[in-house]
CSV table of C-alpha atoms in Angstrom, one decimal:
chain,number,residue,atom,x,y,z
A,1,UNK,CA,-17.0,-48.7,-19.8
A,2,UNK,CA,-17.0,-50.6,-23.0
A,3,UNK,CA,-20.2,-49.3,-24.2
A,4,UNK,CA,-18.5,-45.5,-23.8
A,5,UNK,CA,-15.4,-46.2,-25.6
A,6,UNK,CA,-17.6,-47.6,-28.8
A,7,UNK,CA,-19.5,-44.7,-28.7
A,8,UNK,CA,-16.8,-42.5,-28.5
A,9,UNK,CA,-15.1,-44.6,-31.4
A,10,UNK,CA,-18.3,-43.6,-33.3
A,11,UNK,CA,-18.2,-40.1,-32.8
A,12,UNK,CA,-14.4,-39.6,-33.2
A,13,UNK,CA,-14.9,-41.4,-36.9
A,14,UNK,CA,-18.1,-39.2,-37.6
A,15,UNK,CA,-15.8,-36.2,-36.7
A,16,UNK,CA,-12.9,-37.1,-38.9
A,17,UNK,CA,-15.5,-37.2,-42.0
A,18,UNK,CA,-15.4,-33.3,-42.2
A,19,UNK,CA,-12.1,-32.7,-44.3
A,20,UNK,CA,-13.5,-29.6,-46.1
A,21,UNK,CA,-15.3,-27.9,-43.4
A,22,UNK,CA,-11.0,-28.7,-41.5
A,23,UNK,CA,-9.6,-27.1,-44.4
A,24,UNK,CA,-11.6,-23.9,-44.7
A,25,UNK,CA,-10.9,-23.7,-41.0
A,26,UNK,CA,-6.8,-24.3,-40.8
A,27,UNK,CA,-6.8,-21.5,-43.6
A,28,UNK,CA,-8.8,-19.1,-41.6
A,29,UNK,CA,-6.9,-20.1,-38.6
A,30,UNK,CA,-3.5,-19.3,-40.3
A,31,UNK,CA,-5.0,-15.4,-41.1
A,32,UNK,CA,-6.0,-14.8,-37.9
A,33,UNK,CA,-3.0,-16.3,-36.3
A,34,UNK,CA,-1.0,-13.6,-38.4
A,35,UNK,CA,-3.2,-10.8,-37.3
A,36,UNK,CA,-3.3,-11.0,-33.7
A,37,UNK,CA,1.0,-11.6,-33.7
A,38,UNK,CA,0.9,-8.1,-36.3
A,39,UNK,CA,-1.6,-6.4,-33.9
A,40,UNK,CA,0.3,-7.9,-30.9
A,41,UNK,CA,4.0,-6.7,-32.3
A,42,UNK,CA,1.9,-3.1,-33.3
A,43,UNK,CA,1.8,-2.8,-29.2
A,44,UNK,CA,5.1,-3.7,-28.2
A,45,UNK,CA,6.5,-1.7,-30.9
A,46,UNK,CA,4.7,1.4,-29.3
A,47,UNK,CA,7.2,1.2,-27.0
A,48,UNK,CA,4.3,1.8,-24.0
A,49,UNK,CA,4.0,-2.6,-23.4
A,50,UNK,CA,4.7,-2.8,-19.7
A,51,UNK,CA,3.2,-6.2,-19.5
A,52,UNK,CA,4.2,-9.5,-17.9
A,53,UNK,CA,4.3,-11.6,-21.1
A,54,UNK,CA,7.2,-10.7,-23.5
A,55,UNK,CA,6.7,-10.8,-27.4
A,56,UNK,CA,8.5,-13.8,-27.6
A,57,UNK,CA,6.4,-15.5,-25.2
A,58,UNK,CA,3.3,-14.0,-27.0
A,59,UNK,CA,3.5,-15.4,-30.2
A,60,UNK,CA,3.5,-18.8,-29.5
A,61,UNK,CA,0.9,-18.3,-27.1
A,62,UNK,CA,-1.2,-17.1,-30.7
A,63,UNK,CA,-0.3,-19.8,-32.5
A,64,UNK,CA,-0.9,-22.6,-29.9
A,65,UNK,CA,-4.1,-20.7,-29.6
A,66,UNK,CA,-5.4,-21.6,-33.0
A,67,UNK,CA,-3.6,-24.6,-33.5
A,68,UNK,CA,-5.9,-26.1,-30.5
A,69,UNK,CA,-8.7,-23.7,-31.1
A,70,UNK,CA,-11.2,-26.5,-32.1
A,71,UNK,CA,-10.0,-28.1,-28.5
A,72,UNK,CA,-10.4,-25.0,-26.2
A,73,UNK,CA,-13.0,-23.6,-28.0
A,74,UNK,CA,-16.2,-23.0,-25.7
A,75,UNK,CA,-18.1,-22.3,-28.7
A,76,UNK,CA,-19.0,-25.9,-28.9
A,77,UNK,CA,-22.5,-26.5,-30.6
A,78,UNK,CA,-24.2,-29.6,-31.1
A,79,UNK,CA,-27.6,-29.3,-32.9
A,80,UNK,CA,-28.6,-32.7,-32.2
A,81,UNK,CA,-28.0,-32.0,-28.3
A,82,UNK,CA,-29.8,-29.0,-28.9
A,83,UNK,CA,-32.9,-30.3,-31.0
A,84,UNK,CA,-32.9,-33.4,-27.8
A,85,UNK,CA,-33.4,-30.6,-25.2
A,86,UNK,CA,-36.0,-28.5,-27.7
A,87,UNK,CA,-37.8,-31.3,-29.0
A,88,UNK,CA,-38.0,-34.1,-26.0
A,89,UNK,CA,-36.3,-36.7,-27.7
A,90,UNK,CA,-33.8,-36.0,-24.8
A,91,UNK,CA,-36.6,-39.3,-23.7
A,92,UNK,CA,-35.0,-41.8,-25.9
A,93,UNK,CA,-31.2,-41.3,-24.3
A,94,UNK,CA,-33.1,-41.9,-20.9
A,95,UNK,CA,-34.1,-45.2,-21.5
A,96,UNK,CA,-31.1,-46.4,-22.6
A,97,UNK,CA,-28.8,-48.2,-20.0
A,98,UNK,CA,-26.1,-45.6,-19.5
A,99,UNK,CA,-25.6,-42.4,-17.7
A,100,UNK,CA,-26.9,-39.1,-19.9
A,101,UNK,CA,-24.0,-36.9,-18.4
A,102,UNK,CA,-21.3,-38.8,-19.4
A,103,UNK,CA,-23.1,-40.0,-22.4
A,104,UNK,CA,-22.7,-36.2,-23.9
A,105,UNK,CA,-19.4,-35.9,-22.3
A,106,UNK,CA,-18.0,-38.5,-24.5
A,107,UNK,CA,-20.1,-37.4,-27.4
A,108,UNK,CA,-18.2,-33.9,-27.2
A,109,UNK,CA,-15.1,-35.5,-26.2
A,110,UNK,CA,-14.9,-37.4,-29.0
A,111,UNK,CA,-16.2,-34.8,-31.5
A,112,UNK,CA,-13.5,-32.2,-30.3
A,113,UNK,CA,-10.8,-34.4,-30.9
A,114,UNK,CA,-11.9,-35.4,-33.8
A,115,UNK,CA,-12.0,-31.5,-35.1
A,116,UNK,CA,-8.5,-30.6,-33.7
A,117,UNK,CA,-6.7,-33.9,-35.2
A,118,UNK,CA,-7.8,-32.8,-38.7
A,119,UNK,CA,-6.1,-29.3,-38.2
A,120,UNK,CA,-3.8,-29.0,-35.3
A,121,UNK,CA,-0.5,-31.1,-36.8
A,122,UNK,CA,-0.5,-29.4,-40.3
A,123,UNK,CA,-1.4,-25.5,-38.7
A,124,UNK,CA,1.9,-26.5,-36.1
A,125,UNK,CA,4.2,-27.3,-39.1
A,126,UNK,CA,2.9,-24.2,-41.3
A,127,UNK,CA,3.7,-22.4,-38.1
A,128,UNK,CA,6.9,-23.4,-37.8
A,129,UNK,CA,7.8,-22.8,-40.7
A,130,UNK,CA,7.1,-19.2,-40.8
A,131,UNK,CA,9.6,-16.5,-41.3
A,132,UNK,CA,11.3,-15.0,-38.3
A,133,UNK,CA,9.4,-14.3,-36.1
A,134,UNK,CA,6.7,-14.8,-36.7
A,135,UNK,CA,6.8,-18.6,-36.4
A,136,UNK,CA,6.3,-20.7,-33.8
A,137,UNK,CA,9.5,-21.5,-31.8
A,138,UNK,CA,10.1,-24.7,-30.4
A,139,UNK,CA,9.3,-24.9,-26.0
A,140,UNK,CA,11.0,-23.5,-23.3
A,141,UNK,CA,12.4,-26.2,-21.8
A,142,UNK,CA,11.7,-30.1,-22.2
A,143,UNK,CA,10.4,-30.2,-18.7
A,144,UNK,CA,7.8,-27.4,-19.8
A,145,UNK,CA,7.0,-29.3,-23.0
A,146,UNK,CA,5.9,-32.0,-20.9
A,147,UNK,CA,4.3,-30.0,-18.1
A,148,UNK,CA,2.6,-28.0,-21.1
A,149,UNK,CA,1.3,-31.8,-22.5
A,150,UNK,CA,0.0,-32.8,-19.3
A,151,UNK,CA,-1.3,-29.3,-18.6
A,152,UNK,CA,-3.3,-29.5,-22.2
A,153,UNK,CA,-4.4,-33.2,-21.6
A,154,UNK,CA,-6.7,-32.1,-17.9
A,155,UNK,CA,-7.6,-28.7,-20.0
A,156,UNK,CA,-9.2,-30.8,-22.6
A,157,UNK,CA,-11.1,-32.8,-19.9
A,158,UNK,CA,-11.9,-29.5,-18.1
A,159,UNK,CA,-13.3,-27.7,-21.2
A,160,UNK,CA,-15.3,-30.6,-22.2
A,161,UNK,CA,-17.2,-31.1,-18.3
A,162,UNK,CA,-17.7,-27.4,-18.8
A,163,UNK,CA,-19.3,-27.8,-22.5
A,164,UNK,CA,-21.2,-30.2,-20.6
A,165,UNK,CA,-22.3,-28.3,-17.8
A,166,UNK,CA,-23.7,-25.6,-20.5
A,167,UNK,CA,-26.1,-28.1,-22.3
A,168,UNK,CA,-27.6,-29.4,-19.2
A,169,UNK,CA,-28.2,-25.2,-17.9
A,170,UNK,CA,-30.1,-25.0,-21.4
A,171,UNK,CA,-32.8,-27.4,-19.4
A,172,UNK,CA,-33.8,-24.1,-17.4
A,173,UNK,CA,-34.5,-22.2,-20.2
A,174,UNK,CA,-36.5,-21.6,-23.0
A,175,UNK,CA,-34.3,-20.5,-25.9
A,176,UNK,CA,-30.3,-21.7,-26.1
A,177,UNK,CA,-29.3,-18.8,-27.5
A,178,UNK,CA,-29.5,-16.3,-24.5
A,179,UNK,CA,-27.5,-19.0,-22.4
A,180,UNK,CA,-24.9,-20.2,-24.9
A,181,UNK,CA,-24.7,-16.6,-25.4
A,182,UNK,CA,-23.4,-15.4,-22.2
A,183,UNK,CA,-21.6,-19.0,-20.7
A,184,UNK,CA,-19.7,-18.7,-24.4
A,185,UNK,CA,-18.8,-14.9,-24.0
A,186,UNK,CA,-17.7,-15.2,-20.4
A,187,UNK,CA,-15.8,-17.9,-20.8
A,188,UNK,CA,-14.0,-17.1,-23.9
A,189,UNK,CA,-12.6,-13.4,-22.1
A,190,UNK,CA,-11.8,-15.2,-19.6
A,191,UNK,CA,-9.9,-18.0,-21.1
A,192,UNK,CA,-7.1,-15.6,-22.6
A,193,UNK,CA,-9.2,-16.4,-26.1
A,194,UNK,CA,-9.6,-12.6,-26.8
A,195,UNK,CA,-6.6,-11.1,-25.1
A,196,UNK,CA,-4.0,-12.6,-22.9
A,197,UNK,CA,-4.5,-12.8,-19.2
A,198,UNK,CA,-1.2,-11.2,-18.8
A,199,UNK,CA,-2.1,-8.3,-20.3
A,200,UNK,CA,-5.7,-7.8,-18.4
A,201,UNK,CA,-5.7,-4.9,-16.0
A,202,UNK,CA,-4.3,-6.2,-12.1
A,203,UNK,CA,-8.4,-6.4,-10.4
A,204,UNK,CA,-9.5,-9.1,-13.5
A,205,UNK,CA,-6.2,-11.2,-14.2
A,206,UNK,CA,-6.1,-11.8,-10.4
A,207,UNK,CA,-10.3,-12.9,-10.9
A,208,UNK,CA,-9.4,-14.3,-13.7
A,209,UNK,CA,-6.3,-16.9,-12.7
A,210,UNK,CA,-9.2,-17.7,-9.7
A,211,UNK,CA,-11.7,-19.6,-12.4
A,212,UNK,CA,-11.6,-22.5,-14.4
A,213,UNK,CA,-11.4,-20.2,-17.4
A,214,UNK,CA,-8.4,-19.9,-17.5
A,215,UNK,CA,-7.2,-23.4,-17.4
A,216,UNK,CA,-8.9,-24.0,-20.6
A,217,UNK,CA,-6.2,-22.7,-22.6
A,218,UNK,CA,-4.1,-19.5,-21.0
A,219,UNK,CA,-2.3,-21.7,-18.6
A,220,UNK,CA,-1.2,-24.7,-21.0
A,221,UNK,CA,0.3,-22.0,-23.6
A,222,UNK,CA,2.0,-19.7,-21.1
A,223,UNK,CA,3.7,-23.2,-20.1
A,224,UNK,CA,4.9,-23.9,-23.2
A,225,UNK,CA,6.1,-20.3,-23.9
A,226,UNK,CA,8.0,-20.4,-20.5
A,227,UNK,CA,5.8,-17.6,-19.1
A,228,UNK,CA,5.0,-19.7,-15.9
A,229,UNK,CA,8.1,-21.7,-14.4
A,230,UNK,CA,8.4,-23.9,-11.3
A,231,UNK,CA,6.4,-23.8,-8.5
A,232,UNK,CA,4.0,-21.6,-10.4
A,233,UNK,CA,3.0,-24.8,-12.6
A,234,UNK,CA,2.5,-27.0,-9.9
A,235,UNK,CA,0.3,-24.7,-8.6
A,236,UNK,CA,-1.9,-24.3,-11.9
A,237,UNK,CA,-2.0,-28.0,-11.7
A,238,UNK,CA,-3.4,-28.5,-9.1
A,239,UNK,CA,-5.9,-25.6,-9.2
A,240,UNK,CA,-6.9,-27.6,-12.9
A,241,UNK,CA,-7.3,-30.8,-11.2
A,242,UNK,CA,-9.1,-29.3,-8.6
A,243,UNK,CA,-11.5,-27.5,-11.2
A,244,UNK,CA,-12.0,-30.4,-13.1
A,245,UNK,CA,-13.7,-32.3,-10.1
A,246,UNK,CA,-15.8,-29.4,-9.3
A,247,UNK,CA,-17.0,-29.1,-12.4
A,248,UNK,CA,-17.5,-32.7,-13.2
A,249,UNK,CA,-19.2,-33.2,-9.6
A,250,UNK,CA,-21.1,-30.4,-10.4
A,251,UNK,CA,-22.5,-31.3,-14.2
A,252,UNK,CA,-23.4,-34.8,-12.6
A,253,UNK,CA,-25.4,-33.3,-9.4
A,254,UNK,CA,-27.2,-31.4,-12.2
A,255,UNK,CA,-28.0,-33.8,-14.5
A,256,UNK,CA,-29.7,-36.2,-11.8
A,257,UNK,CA,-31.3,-33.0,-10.8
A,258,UNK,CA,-32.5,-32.1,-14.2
A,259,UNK,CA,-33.3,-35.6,-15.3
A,260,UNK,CA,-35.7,-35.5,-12.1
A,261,UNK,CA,-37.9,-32.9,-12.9
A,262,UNK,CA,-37.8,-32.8,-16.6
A,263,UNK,CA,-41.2,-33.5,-18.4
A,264,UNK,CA,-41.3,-34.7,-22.6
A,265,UNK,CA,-44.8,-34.1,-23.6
A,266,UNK,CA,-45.8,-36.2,-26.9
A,267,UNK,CA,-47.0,-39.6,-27.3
């Protein structure tokens, strides 16, 4: 256990080393923020928004969603992962004494945090700050503040097993690109990312709520928000809990499986 914890030490300060690359990225995240509330407020405006999700509960969904976006995000690329699947020197982590799955999950553990420190606190308070309303209001309720923490604590362990699982599916096949592509786009439709389950028609929110998608991010916020109250959270966390040890289970089962049958040519 001590060997993981330095290395996630390492990759947590590597992370925290990007300052401009966090800058340029709070800034965009602030514009886009604005956007999707203004294109959000265009639709309940129209006076046709027969939706489950209210504009009030809306908006701080959007700006939860960016605050955290470098923690939900399945985008999550790693050249040197990559260039160790492409290359072979995947060989080297095998001969080292620990376990290649949780090895990268640590790595992109560590390197998501990292990424969402630098922005999240300052992107909150800008947030908040706003004029009304658009800005961020404060939580439902304290019990859904802390359900919402706890809720956002397993989706962060849940979106990083599922990172994981998508580096070791890039063993089967030749080009990462084609797989990142469609785990990525699935997953980020799915996750509320694009548009709020809420407002997906009845058929794919019901699909939807049934993956670990959704966990990532849509249930956390709609917490907070005070979209989903009382038994209806209990429920989502066990269903997360539940996902996270499929998933985990799951990445490990295929990374034994992987490790087995994978060949490094070279000298």
């Amino acid at each position: 256990m001590r060997q993981y914890l330095s290395f996630f030490k390492l990759k947590f300060a590597v992370g925290l080393q990007y300052k401009a690359a966090a800058l340029a990225g709070l800034a965009t995240q602030i514009f886009f923020g604005l956007v999707f509330i203004m294109v959000y407020m265009a639709f309940y405006n129209s006076g046709d928004a027969n939706v489950d999700i209210s504009l009030q509960e809306i908006i701080p969904y959007q700006w939860l969603s960016q605050a955290f976006l470098s923690l939900i995000w399945i985008w999550h690329k790693d050249n040197e992962i990559l260039n160790m699947i492409k290359n072979g020197n995947v060989a080297y982590e095998l001969c080292r004494p620990q376990n290649l799955y949780w090895m990268w999950y640590i790595r992109i553990l560590a390197s998501k945090l990292s990424a969402v420190l630098l922005r999240c606190v300052p992107l909150l308070i800008i947030a908040f700050l706003m004029p009304a309303p658009y800005n961020l209001t404060l939580p439902a309720s304290i019990s859904a503040f802390i359900f919402f923490v706890i809720s956002l604590i397993l989706a962060t362990l849940l979106v990083t097993a599922l990172v994981t699982l998508m580096y070791l599916l890039i063993f089967y096949s030749v080009d990462s690109k084609g797989v990142m592509g469609m785990y990525c786009g699935i997953a980020e439709i799915l996750s509320g990312q694009v548009i709020a389950i809420p407002l997906f028609p009845t058929l794919l929110r019901n699909i939807a709520v049934l993956l670990p998608f959704a966990y990532i991010s849509d249930f956390s916020f709609r917490i907070y928000s005070g979209n989903i109250v009382g038994p209806q959270i209990i429920q989502g966390l066990i269903i997360q809990i539940t996902w996270l040890f499929i998933i985990v289970i799951l990445g490990m089962i295929s990374s034994n499986k992987i490790l087995r049958r994978v060949s490094v040519q070279g000298g």
